[in-house]
PDB file of C-alpha atoms in Angstrom:
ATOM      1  CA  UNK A  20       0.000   0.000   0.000  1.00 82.00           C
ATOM      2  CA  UNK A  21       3.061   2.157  -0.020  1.00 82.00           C
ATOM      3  CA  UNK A  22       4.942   3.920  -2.447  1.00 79.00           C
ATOM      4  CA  UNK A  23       8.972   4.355  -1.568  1.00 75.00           C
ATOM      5  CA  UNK A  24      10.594   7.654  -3.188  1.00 75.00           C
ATOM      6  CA  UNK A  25      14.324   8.559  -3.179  1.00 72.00           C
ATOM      7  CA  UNK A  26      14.581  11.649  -0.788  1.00 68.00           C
ATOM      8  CA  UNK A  27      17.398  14.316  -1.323  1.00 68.00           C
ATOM      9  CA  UNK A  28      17.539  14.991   2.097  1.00 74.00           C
ATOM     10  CA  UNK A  29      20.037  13.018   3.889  1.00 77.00           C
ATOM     11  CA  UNK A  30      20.018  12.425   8.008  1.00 84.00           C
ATOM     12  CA  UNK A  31      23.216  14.081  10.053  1.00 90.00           C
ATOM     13  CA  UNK A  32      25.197  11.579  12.355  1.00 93.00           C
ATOM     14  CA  UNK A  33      26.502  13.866  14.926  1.00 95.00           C
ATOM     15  CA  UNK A  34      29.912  12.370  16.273  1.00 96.00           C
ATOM     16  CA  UNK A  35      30.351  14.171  19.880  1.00 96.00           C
ATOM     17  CA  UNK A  36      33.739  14.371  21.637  1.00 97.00           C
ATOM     18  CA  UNK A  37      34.622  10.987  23.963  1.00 97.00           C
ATOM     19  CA  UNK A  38      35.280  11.470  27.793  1.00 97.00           C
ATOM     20  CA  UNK A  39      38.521  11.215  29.524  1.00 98.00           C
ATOM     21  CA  UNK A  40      39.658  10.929  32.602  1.00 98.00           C
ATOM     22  CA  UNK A  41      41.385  13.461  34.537  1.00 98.00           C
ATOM     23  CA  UNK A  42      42.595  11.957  38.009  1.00 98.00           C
ATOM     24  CA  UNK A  43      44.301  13.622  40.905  1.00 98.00           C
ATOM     25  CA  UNK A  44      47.105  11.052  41.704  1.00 98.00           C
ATOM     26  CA  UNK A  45      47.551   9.929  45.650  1.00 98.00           C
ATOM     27  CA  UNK A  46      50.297  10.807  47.380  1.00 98.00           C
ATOM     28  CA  UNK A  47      52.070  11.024  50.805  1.00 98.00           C
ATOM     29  CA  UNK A  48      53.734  12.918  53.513  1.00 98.00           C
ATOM     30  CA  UNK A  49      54.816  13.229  56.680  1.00 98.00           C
ATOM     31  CA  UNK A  50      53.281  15.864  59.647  1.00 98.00           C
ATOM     32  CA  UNK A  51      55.202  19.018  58.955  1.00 98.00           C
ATOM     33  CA  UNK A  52      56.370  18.217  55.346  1.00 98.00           C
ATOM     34  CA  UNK A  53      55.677  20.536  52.524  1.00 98.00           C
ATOM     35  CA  UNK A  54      52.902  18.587  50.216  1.00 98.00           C
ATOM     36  CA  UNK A  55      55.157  16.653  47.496  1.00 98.00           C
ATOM     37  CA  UNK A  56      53.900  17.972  43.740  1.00 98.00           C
ATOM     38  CA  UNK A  57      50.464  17.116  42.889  1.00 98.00           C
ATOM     39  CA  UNK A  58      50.152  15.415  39.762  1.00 98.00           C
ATOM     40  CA  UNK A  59      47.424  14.413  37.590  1.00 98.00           C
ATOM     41  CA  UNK A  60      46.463  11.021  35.121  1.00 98.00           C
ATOM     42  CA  UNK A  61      44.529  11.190  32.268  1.00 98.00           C
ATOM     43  CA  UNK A  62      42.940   7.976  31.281  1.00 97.00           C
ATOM     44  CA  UNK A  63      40.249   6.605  28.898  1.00 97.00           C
ATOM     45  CA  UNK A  64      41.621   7.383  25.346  1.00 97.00           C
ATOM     46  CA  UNK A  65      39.866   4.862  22.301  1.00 97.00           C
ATOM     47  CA  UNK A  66      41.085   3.544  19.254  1.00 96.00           C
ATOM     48  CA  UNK A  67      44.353   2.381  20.433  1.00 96.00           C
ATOM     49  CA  UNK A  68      45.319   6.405  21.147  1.00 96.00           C
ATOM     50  CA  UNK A  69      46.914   7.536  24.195  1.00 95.00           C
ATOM     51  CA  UNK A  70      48.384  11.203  25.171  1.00 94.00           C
ATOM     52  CA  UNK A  71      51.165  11.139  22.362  1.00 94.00           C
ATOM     53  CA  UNK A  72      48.684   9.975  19.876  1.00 95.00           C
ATOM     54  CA  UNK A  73      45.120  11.558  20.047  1.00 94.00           C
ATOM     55  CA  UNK A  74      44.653  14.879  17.612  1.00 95.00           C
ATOM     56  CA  UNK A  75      45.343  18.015  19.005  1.00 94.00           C
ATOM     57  CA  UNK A  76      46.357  16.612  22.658  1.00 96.00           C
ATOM     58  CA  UNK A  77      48.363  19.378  24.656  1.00 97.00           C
ATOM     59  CA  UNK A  78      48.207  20.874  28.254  1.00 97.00           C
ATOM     60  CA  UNK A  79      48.042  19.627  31.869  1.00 97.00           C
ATOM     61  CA  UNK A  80      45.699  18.420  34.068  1.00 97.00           C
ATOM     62  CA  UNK A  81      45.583  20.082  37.612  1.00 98.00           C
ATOM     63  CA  UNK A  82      45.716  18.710  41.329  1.00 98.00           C
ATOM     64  CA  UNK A  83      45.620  21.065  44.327  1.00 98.00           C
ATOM     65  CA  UNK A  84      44.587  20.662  48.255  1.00 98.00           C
ATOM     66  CA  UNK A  85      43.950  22.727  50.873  1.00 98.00           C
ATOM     67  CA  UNK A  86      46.109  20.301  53.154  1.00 98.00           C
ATOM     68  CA  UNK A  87      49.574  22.787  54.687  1.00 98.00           C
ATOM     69  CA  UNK A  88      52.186  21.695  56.410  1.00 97.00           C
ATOM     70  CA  UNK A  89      50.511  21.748  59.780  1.00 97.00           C
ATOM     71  CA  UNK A  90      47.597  20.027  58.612  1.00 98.00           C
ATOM     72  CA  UNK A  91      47.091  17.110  61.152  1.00 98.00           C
ATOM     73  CA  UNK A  92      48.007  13.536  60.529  1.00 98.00           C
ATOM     74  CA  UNK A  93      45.073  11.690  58.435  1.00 98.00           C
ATOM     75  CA  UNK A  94      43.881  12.300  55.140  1.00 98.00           C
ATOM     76  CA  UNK A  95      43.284  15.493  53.029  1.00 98.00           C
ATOM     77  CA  UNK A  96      41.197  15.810  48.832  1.00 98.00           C
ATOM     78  CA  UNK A  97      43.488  16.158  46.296  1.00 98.00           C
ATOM     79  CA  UNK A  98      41.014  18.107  43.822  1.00 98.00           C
ATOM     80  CA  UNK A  99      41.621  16.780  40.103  1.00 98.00           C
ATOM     81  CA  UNK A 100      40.602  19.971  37.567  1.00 98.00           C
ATOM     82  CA  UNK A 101      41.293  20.095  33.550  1.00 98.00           C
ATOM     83  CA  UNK A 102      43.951  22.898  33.870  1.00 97.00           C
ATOM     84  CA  UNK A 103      44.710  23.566  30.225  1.00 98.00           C
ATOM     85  CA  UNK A 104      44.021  20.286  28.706  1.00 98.00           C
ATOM     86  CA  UNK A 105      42.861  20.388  25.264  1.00 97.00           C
ATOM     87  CA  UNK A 106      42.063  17.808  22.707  1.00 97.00           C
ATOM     88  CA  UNK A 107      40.302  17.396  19.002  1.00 97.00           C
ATOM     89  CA  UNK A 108      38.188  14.226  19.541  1.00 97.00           C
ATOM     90  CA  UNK A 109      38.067  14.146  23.660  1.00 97.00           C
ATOM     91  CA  UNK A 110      36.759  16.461  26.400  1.00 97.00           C
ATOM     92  CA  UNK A 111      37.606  16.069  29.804  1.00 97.00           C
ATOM     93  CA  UNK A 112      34.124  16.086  31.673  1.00 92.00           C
ATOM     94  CA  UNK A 113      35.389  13.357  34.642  1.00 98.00           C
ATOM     95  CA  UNK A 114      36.811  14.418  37.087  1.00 98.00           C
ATOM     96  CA  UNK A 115      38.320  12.261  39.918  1.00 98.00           C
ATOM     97  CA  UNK A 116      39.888  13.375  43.223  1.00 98.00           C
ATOM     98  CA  UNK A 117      42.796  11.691  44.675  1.00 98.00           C
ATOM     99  CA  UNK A 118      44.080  11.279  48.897  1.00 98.00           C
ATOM    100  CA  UNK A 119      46.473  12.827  49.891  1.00 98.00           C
ATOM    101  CA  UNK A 120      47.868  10.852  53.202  1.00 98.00           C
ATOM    102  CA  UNK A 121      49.722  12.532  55.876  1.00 98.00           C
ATOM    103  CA  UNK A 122      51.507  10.468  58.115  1.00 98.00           C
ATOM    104  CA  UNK A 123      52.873  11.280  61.462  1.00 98.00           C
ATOM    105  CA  UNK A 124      56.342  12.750  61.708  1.00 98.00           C
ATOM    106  CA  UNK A 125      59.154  10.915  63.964  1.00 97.00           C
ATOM    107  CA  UNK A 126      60.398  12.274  66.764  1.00 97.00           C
ATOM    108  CA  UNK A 127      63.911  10.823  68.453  1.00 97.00           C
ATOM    109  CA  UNK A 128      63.651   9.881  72.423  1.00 96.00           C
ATOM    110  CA  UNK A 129      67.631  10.056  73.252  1.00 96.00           C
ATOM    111  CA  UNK A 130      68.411   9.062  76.950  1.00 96.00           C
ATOM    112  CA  UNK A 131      70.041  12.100  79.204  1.00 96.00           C
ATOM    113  CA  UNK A 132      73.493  10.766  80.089  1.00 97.00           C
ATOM    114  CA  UNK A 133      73.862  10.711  84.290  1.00 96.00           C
ATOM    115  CA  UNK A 134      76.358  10.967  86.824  1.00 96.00           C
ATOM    116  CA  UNK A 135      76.609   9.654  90.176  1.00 96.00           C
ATOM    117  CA  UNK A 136      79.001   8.375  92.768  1.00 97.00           C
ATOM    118  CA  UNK A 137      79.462   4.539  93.865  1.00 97.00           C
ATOM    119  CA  UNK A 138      77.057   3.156  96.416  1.00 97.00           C
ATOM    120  CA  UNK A 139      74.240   5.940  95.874  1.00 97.00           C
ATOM    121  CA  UNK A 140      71.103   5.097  94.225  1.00 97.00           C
ATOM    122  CA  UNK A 141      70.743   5.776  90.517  1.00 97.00           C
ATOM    123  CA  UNK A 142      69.860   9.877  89.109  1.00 96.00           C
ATOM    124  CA  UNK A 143      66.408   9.611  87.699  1.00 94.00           C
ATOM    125  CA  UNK A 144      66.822   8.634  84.202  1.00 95.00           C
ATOM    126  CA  UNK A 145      65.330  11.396  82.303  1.00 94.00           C
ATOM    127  CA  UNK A 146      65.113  11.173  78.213  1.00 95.00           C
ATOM    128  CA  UNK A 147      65.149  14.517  75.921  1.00 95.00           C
ATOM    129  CA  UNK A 148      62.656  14.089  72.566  1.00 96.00           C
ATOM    130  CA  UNK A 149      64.033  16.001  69.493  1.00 97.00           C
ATOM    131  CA  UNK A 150      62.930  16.354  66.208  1.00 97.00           C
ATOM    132  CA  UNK A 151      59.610  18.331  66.648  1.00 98.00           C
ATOM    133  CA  UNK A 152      58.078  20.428  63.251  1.00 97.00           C
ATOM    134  CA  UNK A 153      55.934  23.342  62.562  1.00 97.00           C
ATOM    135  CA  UNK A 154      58.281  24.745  65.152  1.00 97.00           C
ATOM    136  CA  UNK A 155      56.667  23.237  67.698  1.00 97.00           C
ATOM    137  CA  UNK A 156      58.548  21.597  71.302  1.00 96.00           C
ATOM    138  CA  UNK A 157      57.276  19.453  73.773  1.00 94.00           C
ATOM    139  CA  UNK A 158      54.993  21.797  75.017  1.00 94.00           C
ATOM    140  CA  UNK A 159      53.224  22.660  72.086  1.00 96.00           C
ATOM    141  CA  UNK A 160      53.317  19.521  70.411  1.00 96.00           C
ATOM    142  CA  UNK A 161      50.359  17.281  71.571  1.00 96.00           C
ATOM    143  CA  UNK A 162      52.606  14.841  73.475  1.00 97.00           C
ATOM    144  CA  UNK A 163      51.701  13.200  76.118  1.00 96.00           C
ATOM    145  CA  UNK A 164      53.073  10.638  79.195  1.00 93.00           C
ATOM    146  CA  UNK A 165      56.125  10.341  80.256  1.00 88.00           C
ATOM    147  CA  UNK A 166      58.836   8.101  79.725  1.00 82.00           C
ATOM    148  CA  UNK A 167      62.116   7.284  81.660  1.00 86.00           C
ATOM    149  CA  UNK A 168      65.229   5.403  80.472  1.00 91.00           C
ATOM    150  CA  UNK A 169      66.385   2.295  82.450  1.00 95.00           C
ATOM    151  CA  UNK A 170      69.745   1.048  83.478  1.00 97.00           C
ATOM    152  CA  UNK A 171      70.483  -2.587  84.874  1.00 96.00           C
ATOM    153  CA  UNK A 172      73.484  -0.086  87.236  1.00 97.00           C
ATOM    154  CA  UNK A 173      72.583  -0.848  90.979  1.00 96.00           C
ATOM    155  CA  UNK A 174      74.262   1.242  93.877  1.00 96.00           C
ATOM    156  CA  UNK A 175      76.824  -1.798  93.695  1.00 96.00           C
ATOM    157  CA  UNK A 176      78.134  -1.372  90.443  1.00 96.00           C
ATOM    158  CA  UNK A 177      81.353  -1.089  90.328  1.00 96.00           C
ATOM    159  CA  UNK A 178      82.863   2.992  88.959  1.00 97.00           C
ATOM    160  CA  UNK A 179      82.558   2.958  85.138  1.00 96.00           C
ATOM    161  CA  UNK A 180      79.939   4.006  82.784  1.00 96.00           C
ATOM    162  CA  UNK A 181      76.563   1.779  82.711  1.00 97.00           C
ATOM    163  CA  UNK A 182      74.130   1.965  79.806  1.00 97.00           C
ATOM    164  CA  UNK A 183      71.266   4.056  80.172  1.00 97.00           C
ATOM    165  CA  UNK A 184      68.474   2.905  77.760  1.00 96.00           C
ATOM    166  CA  UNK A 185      65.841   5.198  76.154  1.00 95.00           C
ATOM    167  CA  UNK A 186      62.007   4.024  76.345  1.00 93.00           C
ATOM    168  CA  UNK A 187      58.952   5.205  74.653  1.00 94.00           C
ATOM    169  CA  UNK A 188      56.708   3.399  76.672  1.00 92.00           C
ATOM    170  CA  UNK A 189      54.099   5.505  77.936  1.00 90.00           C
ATOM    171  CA  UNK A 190      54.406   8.786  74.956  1.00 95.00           C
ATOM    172  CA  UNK A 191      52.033   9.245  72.481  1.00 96.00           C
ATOM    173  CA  UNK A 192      50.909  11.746  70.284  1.00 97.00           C
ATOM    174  CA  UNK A 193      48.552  12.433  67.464  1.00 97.00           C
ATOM    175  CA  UNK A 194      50.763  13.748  64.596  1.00 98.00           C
ATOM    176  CA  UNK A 195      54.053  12.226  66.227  1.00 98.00           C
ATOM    177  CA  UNK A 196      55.636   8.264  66.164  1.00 96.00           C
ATOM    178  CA  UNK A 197      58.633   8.097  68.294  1.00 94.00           C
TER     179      UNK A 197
END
């Protein structure tokens, strides 16, 4: 019941850009450190291309955080953004954030070298920590207990020098290992 007539109008297949992947890469640092350079992936190219191949590739992805050097010890957003990416067949409309992971700084117990004469009882054995950041000191640092050194010296050992052995039983602190 129908008829079929050439038509001189043709249809228009519309061939839209593909999507890449711009990721914020993770990366780590100690309490106190200066973040390490943020860096960026981009991922999902097609037909076999990659960054040295697609048309009209050029520019850099960018990664920033608000995370500074006194930023406490856990985990801050690396924020993944296009920067100045540019490409012929590919937009970059995915954006994925990255973790940046801050890990607690290290801080050196050293035991307090003593003196005292044969047949007394032994100094207390007090410890100095060293090594503190964000020019912080024991004070200011979020340390807490107290530790003392040990000795196997007895007020019987004989004149001579006796090891005195650092401890970090009983410190802790939230953006310090010791």
């Amino acid at each position: 019941n129908y008829d079929f007539t050439a038509s001189s109008t043709d249809g228009t297949l519309t061939i839209d850009k593909a999507h890449l992947t711009v990721t914020a890469d993770n990366k780590t640092r100690l309490y106190g450190q200066a973040n390490p350079t943020l860096t960026t992936t981009v991922s999902g190219f097609v037909n076999g291309e990659s960054a040295s191949t697609a048309a009209g590739f050029a520019g850099a992805g960018t990664a920033s955080t608000t995370a500074v050097a006194a930023t406490n010890v856990g985990t801050a957003t690396i924020t993944a953004g296009a920067g100045t990416l540019a490409a012929t067949n590919y937009d970059f409309a995915n954006l994925t954030d990255g973790t940046l992971t801050i890990d607690k700084a290290h801080l050196t117990v050293t035991a307090d070298n003593q003196s005292r004469l044969y047949g007394q009882a032994n100094p207390s054995l007090t410890q100095t920590i060293s090594g503190f950041v964000n020019n912080e000191n024991l004070a200011s640092s979020g340390v807490s207990g107290t530790a003392l050194g040990s000795t196997s010296a007895t007020a019987t050992t004989n004149v001579g020098s006796a090891a005195i052995v650092a401890s970090t039983s009983g410190l802790s602190a939230g953006n310090y290992d010791f």
